[in-house]
Amino acid sequence: MAALPRLVCASSVVLVVWAGFCSAVCVEVPSETEAVQGTHMKLLCISCMKREEVTASTVVEWFYRPEGGKDEPIYEHRKTNHEFPSRFSGRLQWNGSKDMQDVSITVLNVTLNDSGIYTCNITREFEFEIHRPLFTSSRLIHLTVVEEAGEDFTSVISEIMMYILLVFLTLWLLIEMVYCYRKVSKAEEAAQENATDYLAIPSENKENCAVPVEE
């Protein structure tokens, strides 16, 4: 009977591990919100589906709203890609995945006028045998376009910490070298004093200092 609780615990662990492996690997992460003029900017829009929800038809709509303006359609994916006439004409590229969990687009050759709010609308119609439920979700991206890339605060802190560590290691090495030099010098002085004291002893005393040999 004592083996039964152990078996139950082992089974629970296996089930937890199996559930971890079977869970969806899709992770919904926010998009970057700052772009540099003249570069390509990927507007990240990820909408994860569970494994049992993969069979679905997905429609993706992208909208752009300038500061103080209204939403205007700029891109649509409905089985095929469609780009609406706008300030982005010829500068939008589809970057979605085949399973339609990543429905991102890329803005090519970003300009300062591209700053604003981008909306990613996802509509999914799931194909079940009995019914076809419809689910919608939205993602908002507040994009700011700058003329030049600003230095990342994290990289600045990393550089400062690197220089501090370098200075600390240099000082520690100098201290160790001075300590070792003084230790060696004292050892040499002690050896020299012992040699001087030995030479100062008369020859007859040196013979008396010899250790007698027992027969």
mmCIF file of C-alpha atoms in Angstrom:
data_model
loop_
_atom_site.group_PDB
_atom_site.id
_atom_site.type_symbol
_atom_site.label_atom_id
_atom_site.label_comp_id
_atom_site.label_asym_id
_atom_site.label_seq_id
_atom_site.Cartn_x
_atom_site.Cartn_y
_atom_site.Cartn_z
ATOM 1 C CA MET A 1 0.000 0.000 0.000
ATOM 2 C CA ALA A 2 2.937 2.348 0.671
ATOM 3 C CA ALA A 3 3.841 2.225 -3.020
ATOM 4 C CA LEU A 4 0.440 3.643 -4.067
ATOM 5 C CA PRO A 5 1.063 7.257 -2.928
ATOM 6 C CA ARG A 6 4.444 7.211 -4.662
ATOM 7 C CA LEU A 7 2.808 5.993 -7.869
ATOM 8 C CA VAL A 8 0.172 8.750 -7.661
ATOM 9 C CA CYS A 9 2.837 11.435 -7.127
ATOM 10 C CA ALA A 10 4.921 10.137 -10.027
ATOM 11 C CA SER A 11 1.856 10.122 -12.285
ATOM 12 C CA SER A 12 1.046 13.707 -11.314
ATOM 13 C CA VAL A 13 4.559 14.852 -12.188
ATOM 14 C CA VAL A 14 4.375 13.107 -15.549
ATOM 15 C CA LEU A 15 1.015 14.733 -16.301
ATOM 16 C CA VAL A 16 2.344 18.190 -15.439
ATOM 17 C CA VAL A 17 5.392 17.739 -17.656
ATOM 18 C CA TRP A 18 3.255 16.348 -20.482
ATOM 19 C CA ALA A 19 0.872 19.300 -20.203
ATOM 20 C CA GLY A 20 3.816 21.700 -20.365
ATOM 21 C CA PHE A 21 5.036 20.108 -23.580
ATOM 22 C CA CYS A 22 1.556 20.000 -25.088
ATOM 23 C CA SER A 23 0.777 23.673 -24.358
ATOM 24 C CA ALA A 24 1.028 26.148 -27.200
ATOM 25 C CA VAL A 25 4.475 27.590 -27.834
ATOM 26 C CA CYS A 26 2.996 30.871 -29.092
ATOM 27 C CA VAL A 27 3.798 33.834 -26.860
ATOM 28 C CA GLU A 28 2.021 37.164 -27.197
ATOM 29 C CA VAL A 29 4.692 39.870 -26.880
ATOM 30 C CA PRO A 30 4.271 43.630 -27.390
ATOM 31 C CA SER A 31 5.685 45.350 -30.437
ATOM 32 C CA GLU A 32 8.482 47.889 -30.338
ATOM 33 C CA THR A 33 7.194 51.447 -30.239
ATOM 34 C CA GLU A 34 10.121 53.449 -31.615
ATOM 35 C CA ALA A 35 11.522 53.440 -35.147
ATOM 36 C CA VAL A 36 14.396 55.301 -36.808
ATOM 37 C CA GLN A 37 13.781 57.313 -39.939
ATOM 38 C CA GLY A 38 14.831 55.493 -43.117
ATOM 39 C CA THR A 39 14.811 51.983 -41.580
ATOM 40 C CA HIS A 40 12.327 49.098 -41.751
ATOM 41 C CA MET A 41 9.947 48.723 -38.818
ATOM 42 C CA LYS A 42 8.110 45.482 -38.016
ATOM 43 C CA LEU A 43 4.757 46.091 -36.355
ATOM 44 C CA LEU A 44 4.433 42.970 -34.239
ATOM 45 C CA CYS A 45 0.932 41.545 -33.819
ATOM 46 C CA ILE A 46 0.638 38.044 -32.344
ATOM 47 C CA SER A 47 -2.646 36.351 -31.454
ATOM 48 C CA CYS A 48 -2.119 32.877 -30.049
ATOM 49 C CA MET A 49 -4.480 29.965 -30.656
ATOM 50 C CA LYS A 50 -4.746 26.723 -28.712
ATOM 51 C CA ARG A 51 -3.974 23.475 -30.480
ATOM 52 C CA GLU A 52 -7.628 22.508 -30.706
ATOM 53 C CA GLU A 53 -8.427 25.887 -32.288
ATOM 54 C CA VAL A 54 -6.034 25.718 -35.236
ATOM 55 C CA THR A 55 -8.791 24.963 -37.780
ATOM 56 C CA ALA A 56 -10.146 28.455 -38.403
ATOM 57 C CA SER A 57 -10.371 31.087 -41.101
ATOM 58 C CA THR A 58 -8.604 34.293 -40.088
ATOM 59 C CA VAL A 59 -9.088 37.851 -41.335
ATOM 60 C CA VAL A 60 -6.526 40.507 -40.392
ATOM 61 C CA GLU A 61 -7.116 44.234 -40.760
ATOM 62 C CA TRP A 62 -4.526 46.941 -40.135
ATOM 63 C CA PHE A 63 -5.492 50.563 -39.490
ATOM 64 C CA TYR A 64 -3.444 53.729 -39.041
ATOM 65 C CA ARG A 65 -4.470 56.845 -37.107
ATOM 66 C CA PRO A 66 -2.305 59.981 -37.118
ATOM 67 C CA GLU A 67 -2.216 62.279 -34.122
ATOM 68 C CA GLY A 68 -5.628 63.946 -33.898
ATOM 69 C CA GLY A 69 -6.942 62.031 -36.919
ATOM 70 C CA LYS A 70 -9.188 59.069 -37.625
ATOM 71 C CA ASP A 71 -8.508 55.409 -38.328
ATOM 72 C CA GLU A 72 -7.883 54.624 -41.987
ATOM 73 C CA PRO A 73 -7.432 51.088 -43.405
ATOM 74 C CA ILE A 74 -3.939 50.427 -44.748
ATOM 75 C CA TYR A 75 -3.673 46.634 -45.074
ATOM 76 C CA GLU A 76 -5.852 43.526 -45.086
ATOM 77 C CA HIS A 77 -5.212 39.793 -45.160
ATOM 78 C CA ARG A 78 -8.245 37.742 -46.197
ATOM 79 C CA LYS A 79 -6.794 34.569 -47.755
ATOM 80 C CA THR A 80 -4.795 36.988 -49.939
ATOM 81 C CA ASN A 81 -2.964 40.212 -49.117
ATOM 82 C CA HIS A 82 -4.498 43.547 -50.010
ATOM 83 C CA GLU A 83 -2.893 46.970 -49.528
ATOM 84 C CA PHE A 84 -5.206 49.998 -49.418
ATOM 85 C CA PRO A 85 -4.239 53.286 -51.094
ATOM 86 C CA SER A 86 -2.620 55.406 -48.372
ATOM 87 C CA ARG A 87 0.580 57.171 -47.421
ATOM 88 C CA PHE A 88 2.067 53.670 -47.021
ATOM 89 C CA SER A 89 1.395 52.556 -50.608
ATOM 90 C CA GLY A 90 4.240 50.321 -51.746
ATOM 91 C CA ARG A 91 5.851 50.345 -48.305
ATOM 92 C CA LEU A 92 3.929 47.618 -46.487
ATOM 93 C CA GLN A 93 5.062 43.990 -46.358
ATOM 94 C CA TRP A 94 3.253 40.976 -44.886
ATOM 95 C CA ASN A 95 5.250 39.178 -42.178
ATOM 96 C CA GLY A 96 2.611 36.783 -40.868
ATOM 97 C CA SER A 97 3.171 33.096 -40.178
ATOM 98 C CA LYS A 98 1.472 30.168 -41.909
ATOM 99 C CA ASP A 99 -0.539 29.217 -38.826
ATOM 100 C CA MET A 100 -1.825 32.837 -38.636
ATOM 101 C CA GLN A 101 -0.747 33.279 -35.047
ATOM 102 C CA ASP A 102 1.743 35.938 -36.088
ATOM 103 C CA VAL A 103 -0.069 38.501 -38.273
ATOM 104 C CA SER A 104 2.611 41.202 -38.310
ATOM 105 C CA ILE A 105 3.429 43.648 -41.095
ATOM 106 C CA THR A 106 6.575 45.652 -41.845
ATOM 107 C CA VAL A 107 6.702 49.311 -42.813
ATOM 108 C CA LEU A 108 9.542 49.887 -45.274
ATOM 109 C CA ASN A 109 11.601 53.081 -45.316
ATOM 110 C CA VAL A 110 9.936 54.649 -42.288
ATOM 111 C CA THR A 111 9.401 58.422 -42.363
ATOM 112 C CA LEU A 112 8.731 60.936 -39.604
ATOM 113 C CA ASN A 113 5.126 61.195 -40.815
ATOM 114 C CA ASP A 114 4.572 57.512 -39.980
ATOM 115 C CA SER A 115 4.292 58.272 -36.266
ATOM 116 C CA GLY A 116 0.852 57.491 -34.884
ATOM 117 C CA ILE A 117 -1.350 54.668 -33.659
ATOM 118 C CA TYR A 118 -1.563 51.372 -35.547
ATOM 119 C CA THR A 119 -4.414 48.959 -34.885
ATOM 120 C CA CYS A 120 -4.296 45.255 -35.674
ATOM 121 C CA ASN A 121 -7.748 43.618 -35.758
ATOM 122 C CA ILE A 122 -7.950 39.808 -35.862
ATOM 123 C CA THR A 123 -11.217 38.017 -36.655
ATOM 124 C CA ARG A 124 -11.363 34.214 -36.460
ATOM 125 C CA GLU A 125 -14.199 31.941 -37.508
ATOM 126 C CA PHE A 126 -13.680 28.487 -36.051
ATOM 127 C CA GLU A 127 -14.851 25.524 -38.087
ATOM 128 C CA PHE A 128 -16.564 23.154 -35.681
ATOM 129 C CA GLU A 129 -19.054 20.506 -36.819
ATOM 130 C CA ILE A 130 -22.065 21.943 -35.010
ATOM 131 C CA HIS A 131 -21.432 25.696 -35.047
ATOM 132 C CA ARG A 132 -18.921 28.263 -36.340
ATOM 133 C CA PRO A 133 -18.160 30.700 -33.494
ATOM 134 C CA LEU A 134 -16.591 34.069 -34.285
ATOM 135 C CA PHE A 135 -13.890 35.663 -32.108
ATOM 136 C CA THR A 136 -12.226 39.061 -32.495
ATOM 137 C CA SER A 137 -9.230 40.726 -30.849
ATOM 138 C CA SER A 138 -7.272 43.958 -31.321
ATOM 139 C CA ARG A 139 -3.746 45.202 -30.721
ATOM 140 C CA LEU A 140 -2.739 48.870 -30.491
ATOM 141 C CA ILE A 141 0.786 50.053 -31.294
ATOM 142 C CA HIS A 142 1.775 53.647 -30.504
ATOM 143 C CA LEU A 143 4.687 54.225 -32.889
ATOM 144 C CA THR A 144 7.119 57.140 -32.626
ATOM 145 C CA VAL A 145 9.602 57.784 -35.445
ATOM 146 C CA VAL A 146 12.856 59.583 -34.572
ATOM 147 C CA GLU A 147 15.582 61.002 -36.806
ATOM 148 C CA GLU A 148 18.462 59.194 -35.091
ATOM 149 C CA ALA A 149 18.670 56.190 -32.808
ATOM 150 C CA GLY A 150 19.116 57.157 -29.197
ATOM 151 C CA GLU A 151 21.602 55.257 -27.092
ATOM 152 C CA ASP A 152 19.933 52.509 -25.153
ATOM 153 C CA PHE A 153 19.887 53.136 -21.389
ATOM 154 C CA THR A 154 20.642 49.479 -20.704
ATOM 155 C CA SER A 155 23.725 49.542 -22.916
ATOM 156 C CA VAL A 156 24.941 52.715 -21.168
ATOM 157 C CA ILE A 157 24.605 51.063 -17.758
ATOM 158 C CA SER A 158 26.390 47.960 -19.080
ATOM 159 C CA GLU A 159 29.301 50.039 -20.364
ATOM 160 C CA ILE A 160 29.586 51.914 -17.049
ATOM 161 C CA MET A 161 29.555 48.648 -15.090
ATOM 162 C CA MET A 162 32.175 47.203 -17.449
ATOM 163 C CA TYR A 163 34.520 50.169 -16.888
ATOM 164 C CA ILE A 164 33.982 50.026 -13.123
ATOM 165 C CA LEU A 165 34.776 46.302 -13.126
ATOM 166 C CA LEU A 166 37.858 46.907 -15.271
ATOM 167 C CA VAL A 167 39.152 49.578 -12.864
ATOM 168 C CA PHE A 168 38.443 47.331 -9.878
ATOM 169 C CA LEU A 169 40.291 44.380 -11.433
ATOM 170 C CA THR A 170 43.240 46.619 -12.317
ATOM 171 C CA LEU A 171 43.500 47.950 -8.743
ATOM 172 C CA TRP A 172 43.140 44.457 -7.338
ATOM 173 C CA LEU A 173 45.940 43.218 -9.614
ATOM 174 C CA LEU A 174 48.228 46.089 -8.559
ATOM 175 C CA ILE A 175 47.539 45.387 -4.882
ATOM 176 C CA GLU A 176 48.300 41.698 -5.368
ATOM 177 C CA MET A 177 51.540 42.520 -7.195
ATOM 178 C CA VAL A 178 52.661 44.909 -4.415
ATOM 179 C CA TYR A 179 51.747 42.351 -1.754
ATOM 180 C CA CYS A 180 53.657 39.568 -3.506
ATOM 181 C CA TYR A 181 56.655 41.847 -4.103
ATOM 182 C CA ARG A 182 56.831 42.825 -0.426
ATOM 183 C CA LYS A 183 56.443 39.204 0.660
ATOM 184 C CA VAL A 184 59.250 38.068 -1.625
ATOM 185 C CA SER A 185 61.432 40.977 -0.479
ATOM 186 C CA LYS A 186 60.931 40.091 3.196
ATOM 187 C CA ALA A 187 61.746 36.456 2.475
ATOM 188 C CA GLU A 188 64.952 37.480 0.696
ATOM 189 C CA GLU A 189 65.890 39.825 3.563
ATOM 190 C CA ALA A 190 65.293 37.086 6.122
ATOM 191 C CA ALA A 191 67.391 34.616 4.127
ATOM 192 C CA GLN A 192 70.176 37.181 3.782
ATOM 193 C CA GLU A 193 70.137 37.914 7.540
ATOM 194 C CA ASN A 194 70.321 34.190 8.338
ATOM 195 C CA ALA A 195 73.262 33.803 5.971
ATOM 196 C CA THR A 196 75.038 36.799 7.554
ATOM 197 C CA ASP A 197 74.488 35.455 11.078
ATOM 198 C CA TYR A 198 75.828 32.084 10.040
ATOM 199 C CA LEU A 199 78.990 33.581 8.550
ATOM 200 C CA ALA A 200 79.547 35.608 11.744
ATOM 201 C CA ILE A 201 79.764 32.469 13.882
ATOM 202 C CA PRO A 202 83.405 31.366 14.632
ATOM 203 C CA SER A 203 84.582 28.199 12.945
ATOM 204 C CA GLU A 204 84.858 26.243 16.199
ATOM 205 C CA ASN A 205 81.270 27.075 17.049
ATOM 206 C CA LYS A 206 80.220 25.965 13.597
ATOM 207 C CA GLU A 207 81.766 22.572 14.321
ATOM 208 C CA ASN A 208 79.872 22.404 17.631
ATOM 209 C CA CYS A 209 76.678 23.210 15.812
ATOM 210 C CA ALA A 210 77.088 20.024 13.799
ATOM 211 C CA VAL A 211 74.600 17.399 14.750
ATOM 212 C CA PRO A 212 76.323 14.376 16.395
ATOM 213 C CA VAL A 213 75.946 11.117 14.570
ATOM 214 C CA GLU A 214 74.937 8.158 16.714
ATOM 215 C CA GLU A 215 76.722 4.918 16.036
#
